[in-house]
């Protein structure tokens, strides 16, 4: 019996479109064991479609891809999912399923692939590295896919920071969020994002928190996807007024994340709960999260 724990992830982090992501301490847990016949059990009723209870399930499909990669037949398995990462909210739920499936399959097969090889395969399945890479490695990951090969650097976020997360009660599919983006950008917009993504990474490494408010600004995806998220600009403004060091859309949205000093996390969260009620911007769950530094973890249960 194999148990896998995979963290939620936030991608883009403002200007780092498709190349910058971070793992968070919110987890999906997966138990996989060989069985006489295939089955899937969900410990929580998250409103997921019926396809998630069949072999179309992303965890199983990732396991299937793994066994195809190593040239072996997948055994019959019982899969038990305990999912805490909300689906289609911009917190890497799909990437968590991919990584969980690959790590579980690797363990069942006797660990023929290294962690780096599993990360490479996860990127091939997902198509871009900004969620799957931090889900595998933890921390903040700067990642590039070149000819289907993953190049990455991991940095450890400071424990001085908290990431207060605003999760709405509505979903936003990544496909819809990508469709709204333009096909072309101006040179000025490209330079705007390159400079700010670079500043964000340098500021995280040097602990220069004064730069964060500027470095999370973006002209590649947030202005367009923001039209799909009611009251996003108001939430950004309220967060800044309440003391956030920076505010950005998580992944493709609709979740929004504010970076705050850890010593002020509870005060900030309580203030924002009140402000969100005042501006009547829908139902948003406020959750205090921190960086996960380890990424996916596997345990064998006897």
mmCIF file of C-alpha atoms in Angstrom:
data_model
loop_
_atom_site.group_PDB
_atom_site.id
_atom_site.type_symbol
_atom_site.label_atom_id
_atom_site.label_comp_id
_atom_site.label_asym_id
_atom_site.label_seq_id
_atom_site.Cartn_x
_atom_site.Cartn_y
_atom_site.Cartn_z
ATOM 1 C CA UNK A 1 0.000 0.000 0.000
ATOM 2 C CA UNK A 2 1.449 3.340 -1.108
ATOM 3 C CA UNK A 3 0.556 6.744 0.359
ATOM 4 C CA UNK A 4 1.454 9.921 -1.536
ATOM 5 C CA UNK A 5 1.027 13.494 -0.305
ATOM 6 C CA UNK A 6 1.221 16.305 -2.881
ATOM 7 C CA UNK A 7 1.025 20.055 -2.158
ATOM 8 C CA UNK A 8 -1.142 22.656 -3.795
ATOM 9 C CA UNK A 9 0.724 25.090 -6.013
ATOM 10 C CA UNK A 10 0.363 28.646 -7.162
ATOM 11 C CA UNK A 11 1.665 29.470 -10.630
ATOM 12 C CA UNK A 12 2.702 32.656 -12.438
ATOM 13 C CA UNK A 13 2.889 34.621 -9.153
ATOM 14 C CA UNK A 14 2.168 37.797 -11.070
ATOM 15 C CA UNK A 15 4.603 38.307 -13.928
ATOM 16 C CA UNK A 16 6.151 34.820 -14.115
ATOM 17 C CA UNK A 17 3.719 33.484 -16.696
ATOM 18 C CA UNK A 18 4.102 29.710 -17.220
ATOM 19 C CA UNK A 19 7.577 29.653 -15.637
ATOM 20 C CA UNK A 20 7.271 30.557 -11.946
ATOM 21 C CA UNK A 21 5.449 28.595 -9.250
ATOM 22 C CA UNK A 22 5.431 27.763 -5.575
ATOM 23 C CA UNK A 23 4.219 24.878 -3.405
ATOM 24 C CA UNK A 24 1.781 25.608 -0.564
ATOM 25 C CA UNK A 25 0.935 23.691 2.611
ATOM 26 C CA UNK A 26 -2.460 22.460 1.430
ATOM 27 C CA UNK A 27 -2.421 18.817 0.342
ATOM 28 C CA UNK A 28 -4.063 16.057 -1.613
ATOM 29 C CA UNK A 29 -3.388 12.586 -0.229
ATOM 30 C CA UNK A 30 -3.546 9.418 -2.268
ATOM 31 C CA UNK A 31 -3.475 5.753 -1.253
ATOM 32 C CA UNK A 32 -2.842 3.169 -3.970
ATOM 33 C CA UNK A 33 -2.714 -0.589 -3.525
ATOM 34 C CA UNK A 34 -2.758 -3.539 -5.870
ATOM 35 C CA UNK A 35 -6.162 -5.225 -6.002
ATOM 36 C CA UNK A 36 -8.176 -7.886 -7.801
ATOM 37 C CA UNK A 37 -10.065 -5.256 -9.767
ATOM 38 C CA UNK A 38 -9.795 -1.515 -10.483
ATOM 39 C CA UNK A 39 -11.692 0.852 -8.177
ATOM 40 C CA UNK A 40 -11.600 4.462 -7.010
ATOM 41 C CA UNK A 41 -12.876 5.881 -3.730
ATOM 42 C CA UNK A 42 -13.193 9.578 -2.914
ATOM 43 C CA UNK A 43 -13.049 10.444 0.778
ATOM 44 C CA UNK A 44 -14.711 13.816 0.182
ATOM 45 C CA UNK A 45 -17.687 14.753 -1.976
ATOM 46 C CA UNK A 46 -16.178 17.645 -3.887
ATOM 47 C CA UNK A 47 -18.772 17.730 -6.634
ATOM 48 C CA UNK A 48 -16.398 16.219 -9.159
ATOM 49 C CA UNK A 49 -17.790 14.712 -12.368
ATOM 50 C CA UNK A 50 -18.508 10.985 -12.639
ATOM 51 C CA UNK A 51 -15.532 10.574 -14.981
ATOM 52 C CA UNK A 52 -13.290 11.022 -11.935
ATOM 53 C CA UNK A 53 -14.622 7.708 -10.614
ATOM 54 C CA UNK A 54 -13.594 5.796 -13.756
ATOM 55 C CA UNK A 55 -10.329 5.008 -15.506
ATOM 56 C CA UNK A 56 -10.552 8.506 -17.022
ATOM 57 C CA UNK A 57 -9.493 9.773 -13.584
ATOM 58 C CA UNK A 58 -6.345 11.899 -13.936
ATOM 59 C CA UNK A 59 -4.502 9.980 -11.228
ATOM 60 C CA UNK A 60 -5.105 6.692 -13.032
ATOM 61 C CA UNK A 61 -4.314 8.166 -16.449
ATOM 62 C CA UNK A 62 -0.988 9.418 -15.067
ATOM 63 C CA UNK A 63 -0.245 5.955 -13.700
ATOM 64 C CA UNK A 64 -1.126 4.496 -17.089
ATOM 65 C CA UNK A 65 1.265 6.931 -18.784
ATOM 66 C CA UNK A 66 4.004 5.935 -16.334
ATOM 67 C CA UNK A 67 3.658 2.226 -17.056
ATOM 68 C CA UNK A 68 3.621 2.932 -20.790
ATOM 69 C CA UNK A 69 6.848 4.893 -20.320
ATOM 70 C CA UNK A 70 8.615 1.983 -18.620
ATOM 71 C CA UNK A 71 7.135 -0.599 -20.999
ATOM 72 C CA UNK A 72 5.133 -2.574 -18.472
ATOM 73 C CA UNK A 73 1.452 -3.390 -17.962
ATOM 74 C CA UNK A 74 -0.278 -1.501 -15.177
ATOM 75 C CA UNK A 75 -1.588 -3.758 -12.408
ATOM 76 C CA UNK A 76 -5.151 -3.643 -11.144
ATOM 77 C CA UNK A 77 -5.282 -1.044 -8.397
ATOM 78 C CA UNK A 78 -7.538 0.420 -5.753
ATOM 79 C CA UNK A 79 -7.162 4.198 -5.552
ATOM 80 C CA UNK A 80 -8.330 6.223 -2.552
ATOM 81 C CA UNK A 81 -8.206 10.004 -2.914
ATOM 82 C CA UNK A 82 -8.410 12.473 -0.042
ATOM 83 C CA UNK A 83 -8.446 15.785 -1.909
ATOM 84 C CA UNK A 84 -8.170 19.085 -0.070
ATOM 85 C CA UNK A 85 -7.042 21.216 -3.027
ATOM 86 C CA UNK A 86 -10.151 22.781 -4.600
ATOM 87 C CA UNK A 87 -10.675 21.963 -8.261
ATOM 88 C CA UNK A 88 -10.344 24.563 -11.043
ATOM 89 C CA UNK A 89 -9.500 27.385 -8.639
ATOM 90 C CA UNK A 90 -5.922 28.069 -9.758
ATOM 91 C CA UNK A 91 -4.233 26.038 -7.001
ATOM 92 C CA UNK A 92 -2.792 23.196 -9.043
ATOM 93 C CA UNK A 93 -5.392 20.479 -8.440
ATOM 94 C CA UNK A 94 -4.697 18.874 -11.842
ATOM 95 C CA UNK A 95 -0.944 18.959 -11.302
ATOM 96 C CA UNK A 96 -1.374 17.387 -7.871
ATOM 97 C CA UNK A 97 -3.275 14.486 -9.461
ATOM 98 C CA UNK A 98 -0.618 14.024 -12.151
ATOM 99 C CA UNK A 99 2.248 14.061 -9.674
ATOM 100 C CA UNK A 100 0.437 11.800 -7.203
ATOM 101 C CA UNK A 101 -0.291 9.233 -9.913
ATOM 102 C CA UNK A 102 3.295 9.220 -11.186
ATOM 103 C CA UNK A 103 4.861 8.941 -7.727
ATOM 104 C CA UNK A 104 2.484 6.150 -6.703
ATOM 105 C CA UNK A 105 3.105 4.220 -9.905
ATOM 106 C CA UNK A 106 6.873 4.620 -9.553
ATOM 107 C CA UNK A 107 6.716 3.229 -6.025
ATOM 108 C CA UNK A 108 4.557 0.264 -7.068
ATOM 109 C CA UNK A 109 6.922 -0.516 -9.942
ATOM 110 C CA UNK A 110 10.013 -0.558 -7.717
ATOM 111 C CA UNK A 111 11.237 3.017 -8.268
ATOM 112 C CA UNK A 112 12.645 2.700 -11.801
ATOM 113 C CA UNK A 113 12.540 6.511 -12.313
ATOM 114 C CA UNK A 114 14.300 9.237 -10.339
ATOM 115 C CA UNK A 115 12.526 12.310 -8.979
ATOM 116 C CA UNK A 116 13.948 14.363 -11.861
ATOM 117 C CA UNK A 117 12.632 11.848 -14.392
ATOM 118 C CA UNK A 118 9.215 11.921 -12.731
ATOM 119 C CA UNK A 119 9.209 15.728 -12.894
ATOM 120 C CA UNK A 120 10.147 15.538 -16.577
ATOM 121 C CA UNK A 121 7.287 13.135 -17.278
ATOM 122 C CA UNK A 122 4.842 15.287 -15.292
ATOM 123 C CA UNK A 123 5.797 18.301 -17.418
ATOM 124 C CA UNK A 124 5.182 16.315 -20.596
ATOM 125 C CA UNK A 125 1.710 15.361 -19.380
ATOM 126 C CA UNK A 126 0.799 18.851 -18.119
ATOM 127 C CA UNK A 127 2.429 20.745 -20.987
ATOM 128 C CA UNK A 128 4.099 23.411 -18.838
ATOM 129 C CA UNK A 129 6.158 23.254 -15.661
ATOM 130 C CA UNK A 130 4.927 26.051 -13.404
ATOM 131 C CA UNK A 131 2.595 23.859 -11.305
ATOM 132 C CA UNK A 132 3.996 20.353 -11.589
ATOM 133 C CA UNK A 133 7.611 21.355 -10.836
ATOM 134 C CA UNK A 134 6.871 22.919 -7.422
ATOM 135 C CA UNK A 135 4.467 20.059 -6.691
ATOM 136 C CA UNK A 136 7.412 17.680 -7.164
ATOM 137 C CA UNK A 137 10.218 19.689 -5.546
ATOM 138 C CA UNK A 138 8.521 22.144 -3.156
ATOM 139 C CA UNK A 139 9.588 25.749 -2.615
ATOM 140 C CA UNK A 140 9.600 28.355 -5.368
ATOM 141 C CA UNK A 141 10.596 26.906 -8.712
ATOM 142 C CA UNK A 142 11.787 28.856 -11.739
ATOM 143 C CA UNK A 143 11.324 26.413 -14.608
ATOM 144 C CA UNK A 144 11.817 26.252 -18.361
ATOM 145 C CA UNK A 145 10.917 23.509 -20.833
ATOM 146 C CA UNK A 146 13.402 23.339 -23.701
ATOM 147 C CA UNK A 147 12.780 20.606 -26.295
ATOM 148 C CA UNK A 148 10.638 18.817 -23.700
ATOM 149 C CA UNK A 149 13.498 18.879 -21.206
ATOM 150 C CA UNK A 150 12.975 20.530 -17.818
ATOM 151 C CA UNK A 151 15.502 23.052 -16.528
ATOM 152 C CA UNK A 152 14.776 24.471 -13.102
ATOM 153 C CA UNK A 153 16.099 26.237 -10.025
ATOM 154 C CA UNK A 154 14.565 25.944 -6.562
ATOM 155 C CA UNK A 155 14.669 28.708 -3.989
ATOM 156 C CA UNK A 156 13.322 28.460 -0.455
ATOM 157 C CA UNK A 157 10.761 31.146 0.405
ATOM 158 C CA UNK A 158 11.416 32.966 3.637
ATOM 159 C CA UNK A 159 9.513 31.827 6.711
ATOM 160 C CA UNK A 160 8.879 35.532 7.332
ATOM 161 C CA UNK A 161 6.118 35.401 4.707
ATOM 162 C CA UNK A 162 2.589 34.028 4.678
ATOM 163 C CA UNK A 163 0.333 33.623 1.667
ATOM 164 C CA UNK A 164 -3.240 34.556 2.522
ATOM 165 C CA UNK A 165 -5.430 32.920 -0.072
ATOM 166 C CA UNK A 166 -8.884 34.059 -1.183
ATOM 167 C CA UNK A 167 -10.749 31.130 -2.764
ATOM 168 C CA UNK A 168 -14.140 31.907 -4.357
ATOM 169 C CA UNK A 169 -17.147 29.626 -4.539
ATOM 170 C CA UNK A 170 -17.031 29.577 -8.350
ATOM 171 C CA UNK A 171 -14.729 27.731 -10.724
ATOM 172 C CA UNK A 172 -12.716 28.970 -13.696
ATOM 173 C CA UNK A 173 -11.388 26.382 -16.117
ATOM 174 C CA UNK A 174 -7.812 26.770 -17.300
ATOM 175 C CA UNK A 175 -8.988 26.278 -20.895
ATOM 176 C CA UNK A 176 -11.359 29.232 -20.618
ATOM 177 C CA UNK A 177 -8.728 31.349 -18.890
ATOM 178 C CA UNK A 178 -6.196 30.587 -21.649
ATOM 179 C CA UNK A 179 -8.675 31.256 -24.434
ATOM 180 C CA UNK A 180 -9.177 34.841 -23.313
ATOM 181 C CA UNK A 181 -5.475 35.695 -23.686
ATOM 182 C CA UNK A 182 -4.286 37.548 -26.816
ATOM 183 C CA UNK A 183 -2.050 35.851 -29.382
ATOM 184 C CA UNK A 184 0.356 38.801 -29.606
ATOM 185 C CA UNK A 185 1.907 41.204 -27.096
ATOM 186 C CA UNK A 186 3.787 44.460 -27.564
ATOM 187 C CA UNK A 187 7.504 44.755 -26.900
ATOM 188 C CA UNK A 188 6.683 47.120 -24.031
ATOM 189 C CA UNK A 189 4.460 44.507 -22.364
ATOM 190 C CA UNK A 190 7.114 41.825 -22.821
ATOM 191 C CA UNK A 191 9.767 44.025 -21.211
ATOM 192 C CA UNK A 192 7.332 44.938 -18.423
ATOM 193 C CA UNK A 193 6.904 41.275 -17.485
ATOM 194 C CA UNK A 194 10.518 40.210 -17.929
ATOM 195 C CA UNK A 195 11.697 42.974 -15.624
ATOM 196 C CA UNK A 196 9.133 42.273 -12.932
ATOM 197 C CA UNK A 197 9.497 38.495 -12.970
ATOM 198 C CA UNK A 198 13.250 38.964 -12.607
ATOM 199 C CA UNK A 199 12.745 41.455 -9.786
ATOM 200 C CA UNK A 200 10.385 39.055 -7.994
ATOM 201 C CA UNK A 201 12.913 36.215 -7.975
ATOM 202 C CA UNK A 202 15.778 38.501 -6.921
ATOM 203 C CA UNK A 203 13.639 40.018 -4.172
ATOM 204 C CA UNK A 204 12.639 36.617 -2.823
ATOM 205 C CA UNK A 205 16.282 35.580 -2.730
ATOM 206 C CA UNK A 206 17.497 38.815 -1.127
ATOM 207 C CA UNK A 207 14.442 39.216 1.183
ATOM 208 C CA UNK A 208 13.734 42.674 -0.164
ATOM 209 C CA UNK A 209 10.012 42.691 0.551
ATOM 210 C CA UNK A 210 9.604 46.346 -0.484
ATOM 211 C CA UNK A 211 9.924 45.239 -4.117
ATOM 212 C CA UNK A 212 7.104 42.700 -4.023
ATOM 213 C CA UNK A 213 4.215 45.082 -4.677
ATOM 214 C CA UNK A 214 5.851 46.116 -7.956
ATOM 215 C CA UNK A 215 7.272 42.743 -8.956
ATOM 216 C CA UNK A 216 3.889 40.929 -8.975
ATOM 217 C CA UNK A 217 2.440 43.359 -11.515
ATOM 218 C CA UNK A 218 1.679 41.770 -14.871
ATOM 219 C CA UNK A 219 0.519 42.609 -18.405
ATOM 220 C CA UNK A 220 0.453 39.117 -19.907
ATOM 221 C CA UNK A 221 -2.484 37.415 -18.210
ATOM 222 C CA UNK A 222 -3.950 39.190 -15.152
ATOM 223 C CA UNK A 223 -5.579 42.132 -17.017
ATOM 224 C CA UNK A 224 -7.405 39.698 -19.318
ATOM 225 C CA UNK A 225 -8.301 36.960 -16.860
ATOM 226 C CA UNK A 226 -9.339 39.574 -14.337
ATOM 227 C CA UNK A 227 -12.409 40.276 -16.480
ATOM 228 C CA UNK A 228 -13.590 36.760 -15.588
ATOM 229 C CA UNK A 229 -13.213 37.335 -11.835
ATOM 230 C CA UNK A 230 -15.810 39.673 -10.299
ATOM 231 C CA UNK A 231 -14.358 42.304 -7.954
ATOM 232 C CA UNK A 232 -10.747 41.232 -8.512
ATOM 233 C CA UNK A 233 -9.475 44.812 -8.621
ATOM 234 C CA UNK A 234 -11.372 45.644 -5.426
ATOM 235 C CA UNK A 235 -9.807 42.669 -3.656
ATOM 236 C CA UNK A 236 -6.373 43.749 -4.874
ATOM 237 C CA UNK A 237 -6.948 47.281 -3.570
ATOM 238 C CA UNK A 238 -8.355 46.145 -0.222
ATOM 239 C CA UNK A 239 -5.425 43.780 0.272
ATOM 240 C CA UNK A 240 -2.912 46.539 -0.384
ATOM 241 C CA UNK A 241 -4.727 48.868 2.031
ATOM 242 C CA UNK A 242 -4.745 46.118 4.679
ATOM 243 C CA UNK A 243 -0.960 45.793 4.468
ATOM 244 C CA UNK A 244 -0.224 43.138 1.851
ATOM 245 C CA UNK A 245 3.308 43.242 0.478
ATOM 246 C CA UNK A 246 2.018 42.044 -2.899
ATOM 247 C CA UNK A 247 -1.179 40.625 -4.412
ATOM 248 C CA UNK A 248 -1.549 38.384 -7.451
ATOM 249 C CA UNK A 249 -3.888 36.003 -9.209
ATOM 250 C CA UNK A 250 -3.039 32.379 -8.472
ATOM 251 C CA UNK A 251 -2.417 30.480 -11.674
ATOM 252 C CA UNK A 252 -5.259 31.030 -14.127
ATOM 253 C CA UNK A 253 -7.518 32.185 -11.280
ATOM 254 C CA UNK A 254 -9.971 32.700 -9.789
ATOM 255 C CA UNK A 255 -8.100 32.359 -6.473
ATOM 256 C CA UNK A 256 -6.224 35.483 -5.348
ATOM 257 C CA UNK A 257 -3.189 35.428 -3.050
ATOM 258 C CA UNK A 258 -1.812 38.193 -0.850
ATOM 259 C CA UNK A 259 1.763 38.061 0.452
ATOM 260 C CA UNK A 260 1.914 39.272 4.045
ATOM 261 C CA UNK A 261 4.342 39.301 6.946
ATOM 262 C CA UNK A 262 3.868 36.151 8.986
ATOM 263 C CA UNK A 263 3.556 38.059 12.248
ATOM 264 C CA UNK A 264 0.539 39.911 10.809
ATOM 265 C CA UNK A 265 -1.139 36.994 9.007
ATOM 266 C CA UNK A 266 -4.112 36.602 11.375
ATOM 267 C CA UNK A 267 -4.779 40.328 11.666
ATOM 268 C CA UNK A 268 -4.626 40.682 7.883
ATOM 269 C CA UNK A 269 -6.906 37.680 7.282
ATOM 270 C CA UNK A 270 -9.502 38.929 9.767
ATOM 271 C CA UNK A 271 -9.444 42.402 8.220
ATOM 272 C CA UNK A 272 -9.914 40.981 4.744
ATOM 273 C CA UNK A 273 -12.797 38.761 5.807
ATOM 274 C CA UNK A 274 -14.594 41.887 6.995
ATOM 275 C CA UNK A 275 -13.697 43.867 3.865
ATOM 276 C CA UNK A 276 -14.832 41.099 1.532
ATOM 277 C CA UNK A 277 -18.219 41.118 3.236
ATOM 278 C CA UNK A 278 -18.439 44.895 2.903
ATOM 279 C CA UNK A 279 -17.793 45.024 -0.846
ATOM 280 C CA UNK A 280 -20.290 42.203 -1.536
ATOM 281 C CA UNK A 281 -18.030 40.477 -4.033
ATOM 282 C CA UNK A 282 -19.452 36.987 -3.631
ATOM 283 C CA UNK A 283 -18.463 34.192 -1.283
ATOM 284 C CA UNK A 284 -14.701 33.887 -0.752
ATOM 285 C CA UNK A 285 -12.949 31.577 1.689
ATOM 286 C CA UNK A 286 -9.938 33.180 3.364
ATOM 287 C CA UNK A 287 -7.206 30.645 4.104
ATOM 288 C CA UNK A 288 -3.771 31.320 5.624
ATOM 289 C CA UNK A 289 -1.142 29.213 3.867
ATOM 290 C CA UNK A 290 2.628 28.947 3.952
ATOM 291 C CA UNK A 291 5.230 27.646 1.557
ATOM 292 C CA UNK A 292 5.772 23.900 1.379
ATOM 293 C CA UNK A 293 9.494 23.194 1.042
ATOM 294 C CA UNK A 294 9.453 19.443 0.381
ATOM 295 C CA UNK A 295 7.079 18.783 -2.511
ATOM 296 C CA UNK A 296 5.564 15.359 -3.106
ATOM 297 C CA UNK A 297 6.238 12.756 -0.414
ATOM 298 C CA UNK A 298 5.780 8.996 -0.576
ATOM 299 C CA UNK A 299 5.347 6.525 2.251
ATOM 300 C CA UNK A 300 4.904 2.781 2.005
ATOM 301 C CA UNK A 301 2.312 1.468 4.446
ATOM 302 C CA UNK A 302 2.564 -2.189 5.426
#
